[in-house]
């Protein structure tokens, strides 16, 4: 297969003291194993909506639910794994050809995404059948 396929939870290390907590993330480290070209965040999400429903050919992303919670279903074509993001010290790395669906957003949740490339529609696969075909290449 010509694509990467990796999903995993990455623990982010909070620096806490009696004032509260702070998390710093630097690119090209164990916490963030790529260079960041783009940041976007999803908020004010309509209840019961499912977002995503696409795969990327080459994009690497680190997803962090900085406030509230949401669920991310990742499908590599053979198995589906559902991750719950419910704390700012937890990141979900999605690398390469993975079908993803984001859902169960709690009221007030903010899902921040650090991405390895600028927005590029040609990197998207928005049809599940095309995704399954692409996996065979
Ligand atoms: P969309 O891909 O539908 O979001 P999701 O995958 O979370 O369901 O994106 C919504 C809109 O925002 C769509 O018009 C494309 C645009 N967009 C950008 O302009 N830049 C970006 O980095 C992203 C992720 C989306």
PDB file of C-alpha atoms and ligand atoms in Angstrom:
ATOM      1  CA  UNK A   1       0.000   0.000   0.000  1.00  0.00           C
ATOM      2  CA  UNK A   2       1.363   3.385  -0.950  1.00  0.00           C
ATOM      3  CA  UNK A   3      -0.175   5.264   1.990  1.00  0.00           C
ATOM      4  CA  UNK A   4       0.555   5.624   5.708  1.00  0.00           C
ATOM      5  CA  UNK A   5      -2.150   4.417   8.110  1.00  0.00           C
ATOM      6  CA  UNK A   6      -1.817   5.201  11.783  1.00  0.00           C
ATOM      7  CA  UNK A   7      -4.177   6.343  14.534  1.00  0.00           C
ATOM      8  CA  UNK A   8      -3.211   6.623  18.173  1.00  0.00           C
ATOM      9  CA  UNK A   9      -3.816   8.611  21.324  1.00  0.00           C
ATOM     10  CA  UNK A  10      -0.904  10.799  22.344  1.00  0.00           C
ATOM     11  CA  UNK A  11      -0.592  11.970  25.945  1.00  0.00           C
ATOM     12  CA  UNK A  12       0.293  15.629  26.199  1.00  0.00           C
ATOM     13  CA  UNK A  13       2.260  16.668  29.232  1.00  0.00           C
ATOM     14  CA  UNK A  14       0.594  19.419  31.272  1.00  0.00           C
ATOM     15  CA  UNK A  15       2.798  21.757  33.225  1.00  0.00           C
ATOM     16  CA  UNK A  16       0.753  22.317  36.354  1.00  0.00           C
ATOM     17  CA  UNK A  17       1.227  24.481  39.383  1.00  0.00           C
ATOM     18  CA  UNK A  18      -1.091  26.144  41.861  1.00  0.00           C
ATOM     19  CA  UNK A  19      -2.272  28.561  39.157  1.00  0.00           C
ATOM     20  CA  UNK A  20      -3.579  25.778  36.919  1.00  0.00           C
ATOM     21  CA  UNK A  21      -2.334  23.905  33.875  1.00  0.00           C
ATOM     22  CA  UNK A  22      -0.568  24.709  30.617  1.00  0.00           C
ATOM     23  CA  UNK A  23       0.197  22.458  27.682  1.00  0.00           C
ATOM     24  CA  UNK A  24       2.853  23.362  25.131  1.00  0.00           C
ATOM     25  CA  UNK A  25       3.179  21.374  21.915  1.00  0.00           C
ATOM     26  CA  UNK A  26       6.195  21.710  19.651  1.00  0.00           C
ATOM     27  CA  UNK A  27       6.329  20.393  16.118  1.00  0.00           C
ATOM     28  CA  UNK A  28       8.474  17.390  15.150  1.00  0.00           C
ATOM     29  CA  UNK A  29       8.394  15.885  18.627  1.00  0.00           C
ATOM     30  CA  UNK A  30       6.824  12.702  20.027  1.00  0.00           C
ATOM     31  CA  UNK A  31       3.662  14.716  20.795  1.00  0.00           C
ATOM     32  CA  UNK A  32       3.449  16.183  17.329  1.00  0.00           C
ATOM     33  CA  UNK A  33       5.419  14.088  14.810  1.00  0.00           C
ATOM     34  CA  UNK A  34       5.136  16.493  11.859  1.00  0.00           C
ATOM     35  CA  UNK A  35       5.464  20.180  10.968  1.00  0.00           C
ATOM     36  CA  UNK A  36       2.298  22.226  11.310  1.00  0.00           C
ATOM     37  CA  UNK A  37       1.088  24.144   8.270  1.00  0.00           C
ATOM     38  CA  UNK A  38      -2.499  24.776   9.364  1.00  0.00           C
ATOM     39  CA  UNK A  39      -4.648  25.002  12.485  1.00  0.00           C
ATOM     40  CA  UNK A  40      -8.425  24.933  12.513  1.00  0.00           C
ATOM     41  CA  UNK A  41     -11.080  24.344  15.141  1.00  0.00           C
ATOM     42  CA  UNK A  42     -14.641  23.139  15.192  1.00  0.00           C
ATOM     43  CA  UNK A  43     -17.009  24.736  17.697  1.00  0.00           C
ATOM     44  CA  UNK A  44     -20.647  25.737  18.157  1.00  0.00           C
ATOM     45  CA  UNK A  45     -21.489  22.351  16.651  1.00  0.00           C
ATOM     46  CA  UNK A  46     -25.141  21.547  15.993  1.00  0.00           C
ATOM     47  CA  UNK A  47     -26.367  18.766  18.351  1.00  0.00           C
ATOM     48  CA  UNK A  48     -26.299  15.199  16.953  1.00  0.00           C
ATOM     49  CA  UNK A  49     -24.400  16.219  13.836  1.00  0.00           C
ATOM     50  CA  UNK A  50     -21.722  13.943  12.337  1.00  0.00           C
ATOM     51  CA  UNK A  51     -18.804  15.762  10.693  1.00  0.00           C
ATOM     52  CA  UNK A  52     -15.889  14.527   8.649  1.00  0.00           C
ATOM     53  CA  UNK A  53     -17.028  11.433   6.704  1.00  0.00           C
ATOM     54  CA  UNK A  54     -13.934  11.562   4.566  1.00  0.00           C
ATOM     55  CA  UNK A  55     -10.369  10.318   4.356  1.00  0.00           C
ATOM     56  CA  UNK A  56      -7.173  12.131   3.457  1.00  0.00           C
ATOM     57  CA  UNK A  57      -4.556  10.586   1.234  1.00  0.00           C
ATOM     58  CA  UNK A  58      -1.483  12.028   2.925  1.00  0.00           C
ATOM     59  CA  UNK A  59      -2.462  14.512   5.616  1.00  0.00           C
ATOM     60  CA  UNK A  60      -1.260  14.079   9.173  1.00  0.00           C
ATOM     61  CA  UNK A  61      -3.416  15.599  11.913  1.00  0.00           C
ATOM     62  CA  UNK A  62      -3.373  15.913  15.675  1.00  0.00           C
ATOM     63  CA  UNK A  63      -6.873  16.433  17.091  1.00  0.00           C
ATOM     64  CA  UNK A  64      -7.330  17.885  20.554  1.00  0.00           C
ATOM     65  CA  UNK A  65     -10.661  18.526  22.212  1.00  0.00           C
ATOM     66  CA  UNK A  66      -9.544  21.623  24.134  1.00  0.00           C
ATOM     67  CA  UNK A  67     -12.961  22.009  25.753  1.00  0.00           C
ATOM     68  CA  UNK A  68     -15.779  19.489  26.312  1.00  0.00           C
ATOM     69  CA  UNK A  69     -15.812  16.149  24.555  1.00  0.00           C
ATOM     70  CA  UNK A  70     -16.425  14.434  21.247  1.00  0.00           C
ATOM     71  CA  UNK A  71     -15.939  11.024  19.640  1.00  0.00           C
ATOM     72  CA  UNK A  72     -13.834  10.243  16.592  1.00  0.00           C
ATOM     73  CA  UNK A  73     -14.451   7.051  14.634  1.00  0.00           C
ATOM     74  CA  UNK A  74     -11.399   5.955  12.647  1.00  0.00           C
ATOM     75  CA  UNK A  75     -11.696   3.270   9.961  1.00  0.00           C
ATOM     76  CA  UNK A  76      -8.622   1.864   8.226  1.00  0.00           C
ATOM     77  CA  UNK A  77     -10.718  -0.260   5.865  1.00  0.00           C
ATOM     78  CA  UNK A  78     -10.467  -3.391   7.983  1.00  0.00           C
ATOM     79  CA  UNK A  79     -11.326  -2.202  11.472  1.00  0.00           C
ATOM     80  CA  UNK A  80     -13.142   0.714  13.083  1.00  0.00           C
ATOM     81  CA  UNK A  81     -11.908   2.236  16.332  1.00  0.00           C
ATOM     82  CA  UNK A  82     -13.813   4.887  18.229  1.00  0.00           C
ATOM     83  CA  UNK A  83     -11.771   7.316  20.314  1.00  0.00           C
ATOM     84  CA  UNK A  84     -13.234   9.628  22.936  1.00  0.00           C
ATOM     85  CA  UNK A  85     -11.533  12.989  23.305  1.00  0.00           C
ATOM     86  CA  UNK A  86     -12.622  14.498  26.597  1.00  0.00           C
ATOM     87  CA  UNK A  87      -9.642  16.285  28.068  1.00  0.00           C
ATOM     88  CA  UNK A  88      -7.131  18.858  26.717  1.00  0.00           C
ATOM     89  CA  UNK A  89      -4.146  16.653  27.607  1.00  0.00           C
ATOM     90  CA  UNK A  90      -5.132  13.976  25.102  1.00  0.00           C
ATOM     91  CA  UNK A  91      -4.404  14.184  21.366  1.00  0.00           C
ATOM     92  CA  UNK A  92      -5.478  11.837  18.595  1.00  0.00           C
ATOM     93  CA  UNK A  93      -2.945  11.391  15.814  1.00  0.00           C
ATOM     94  CA  UNK A  94      -4.447  10.466  12.449  1.00  0.00           C
ATOM     95  CA  UNK A  95      -1.821   9.809   9.828  1.00  0.00           C
ATOM     96  CA  UNK A  96      -2.685   8.958   6.259  1.00  0.00           C
ATOM     97  CA  UNK A  97      -5.490   7.025   4.642  1.00  0.00           C
ATOM     98  CA  UNK A  98      -8.062   6.732   7.432  1.00  0.00           C
ATOM     99  CA  UNK A  99     -11.808   7.276   7.071  1.00  0.00           C
ATOM    100  CA  UNK A 100     -12.916   9.486   9.975  1.00  0.00           C
ATOM    101  CA  UNK A 101     -16.202  10.652  11.441  1.00  0.00           C
ATOM    102  CA  UNK A 102     -16.498  13.152  14.281  1.00  0.00           C
ATOM    103  CA  UNK A 103     -19.638  13.041  16.435  1.00  0.00           C
ATOM    104  CA  UNK A 104     -21.156  13.288  19.936  1.00  0.00           C
ATOM    105  CA  UNK A 105     -19.908  16.853  20.391  1.00  0.00           C
ATOM    106  CA  UNK A 106     -20.839  18.100  23.856  1.00  0.00           C
ATOM    107  CA  UNK A 107     -22.362  21.550  24.213  1.00  0.00           C
ATOM    108  CA  UNK A 108     -19.601  24.141  24.129  1.00  0.00           C
ATOM    109  CA  UNK A 109     -16.960  21.719  22.876  1.00  0.00           C
ATOM    110  CA  UNK A 110     -14.008  22.916  20.840  1.00  0.00           C
ATOM    111  CA  UNK A 111     -12.114  20.440  18.651  1.00  0.00           C
ATOM    112  CA  UNK A 112      -8.775  21.871  17.581  1.00  0.00           C
ATOM    113  CA  UNK A 113      -6.870  20.274  14.704  1.00  0.00           C
ATOM    114  CA  UNK A 114      -3.191  20.743  13.900  1.00  0.00           C
ATOM    115  CA  UNK A 115      -2.515  19.695  10.314  1.00  0.00           C
ATOM    116  CA  UNK A 116       0.613  18.953   8.296  1.00  0.00           C
ATOM    117  CA  UNK A 117      -0.558  20.696   5.121  1.00  0.00           C
ATOM    118  CA  UNK A 118      -2.650  23.611   3.978  1.00  0.00           C
ATOM    119  CA  UNK A 119      -6.218  22.961   2.841  1.00  0.00           C
ATOM    120  CA  UNK A 120      -6.122  20.939  -0.375  1.00  0.00           C
ATOM    121  CA  UNK A 121      -9.344  19.457  -1.736  1.00  0.00           C
ATOM    122  CA  UNK A 122      -7.351  17.017  -3.928  1.00  0.00           C
ATOM    123  CA  UNK A 123      -6.090  15.269  -0.755  1.00  0.00           C
ATOM    124  CA  UNK A 124      -9.674  14.448   0.284  1.00  0.00           C
ATOM    125  CA  UNK A 125     -11.593  11.256  -0.473  1.00  0.00           C
ATOM    126  CA  UNK A 126     -15.249  11.937   0.264  1.00  0.00           C
ATOM    127  CA  UNK A 127     -16.745   8.707  -1.075  1.00  0.00           C
ATOM    128  CA  UNK A 128     -16.419   5.536   1.040  1.00  0.00           C
ATOM    129  CA  UNK A 129     -16.329   3.287  -2.037  1.00  0.00           C
ATOM    130  CA  UNK A 130     -13.461   5.301  -3.524  1.00  0.00           C
ATOM    131  CA  UNK A 131     -11.670   5.057  -0.140  1.00  0.00           C
ATOM    132  CA  UNK A 132     -11.943   1.246  -0.197  1.00  0.00           C
ATOM    133  CA  UNK A 133     -10.664   1.160  -3.788  1.00  0.00           C
ATOM    134  CA  UNK A 134      -7.746   3.447  -2.934  1.00  0.00           C
ATOM    135  CA  UNK A 135      -6.695   1.031  -0.171  1.00  0.00           C
ATOM    136  CA  UNK A 136      -6.084  -1.690  -2.752  1.00  0.00           C
ATOM    137  CA  UNK A 137      -3.528   0.401  -4.663  1.00  0.00           C
TER     138      UNK A 137
HETATM  139  P1  LIG B   1     -15.599  20.243   6.014  1.00  0.00           P
HETATM  140  O1  LIG B   1     -14.520  19.522   5.272  1.00  0.00           O
HETATM  141  O2  LIG B   1     -17.010  20.005   5.571  1.00  0.00           O
HETATM  142  O3  LIG B   1     -15.480  19.980   7.571  1.00  0.00           O
HETATM  143  P2  LIG B   1     -15.545  18.575   8.364  1.00  0.00           P
HETATM  144  O4  LIG B   1     -14.619  17.652   7.686  1.00  0.00           O
HETATM  145  O5  LIG B   1     -15.130  18.914   9.741  1.00  0.00           O
HETATM  146  O6  LIG B   1     -16.946  18.077   8.333  1.00  0.00           O
HETATM  147  O7  LIG B   1     -15.289  21.807   5.930  1.00  0.00           O
HETATM  148  C1  LIG B   1     -16.273  22.807   6.120  1.00  0.00           C
HETATM  149  C2  LIG B   1     -15.948  23.989   5.225  1.00  0.00           C
HETATM  150  O8  LIG B   1     -14.734  24.619   5.614  1.00  0.00           O
HETATM  151  C3  LIG B   1     -15.791  23.599   3.763  1.00  0.00           C
HETATM  152  O9  LIG B   1     -16.373  24.625   2.981  1.00  0.00           O
HETATM  153  C4  LIG B   1     -14.289  23.600   3.554  1.00  0.00           C
HETATM  154  C5  LIG B   1     -13.815  24.641   4.537  1.00  0.00           C
HETATM  155  N1  LIG B   1     -12.461  24.400   5.070  1.00  0.00           N
HETATM  156  C6  LIG B   1     -11.451  25.304   4.780  1.00  0.00           C
HETATM  157  O10 LIG B   1     -11.637  26.293   4.043  1.00  0.00           O
HETATM  158  N2  LIG B   1     -10.216  25.095   5.308  1.00  0.00           N
HETATM  159  C7  LIG B   1      -9.961  24.046   6.136  1.00  0.00           C
HETATM  160  O11 LIG B   1      -8.826  23.902   6.616  1.00  0.00           O
HETATM  161  C8  LIG B   1     -11.015  23.113   6.422  1.00  0.00           C
HETATM  162  C9  LIG B   1     -10.777  21.923   7.316  1.00  0.00           C
HETATM  163  C10 LIG B   1     -12.256  23.338   5.882  1.00  0.00           C
END
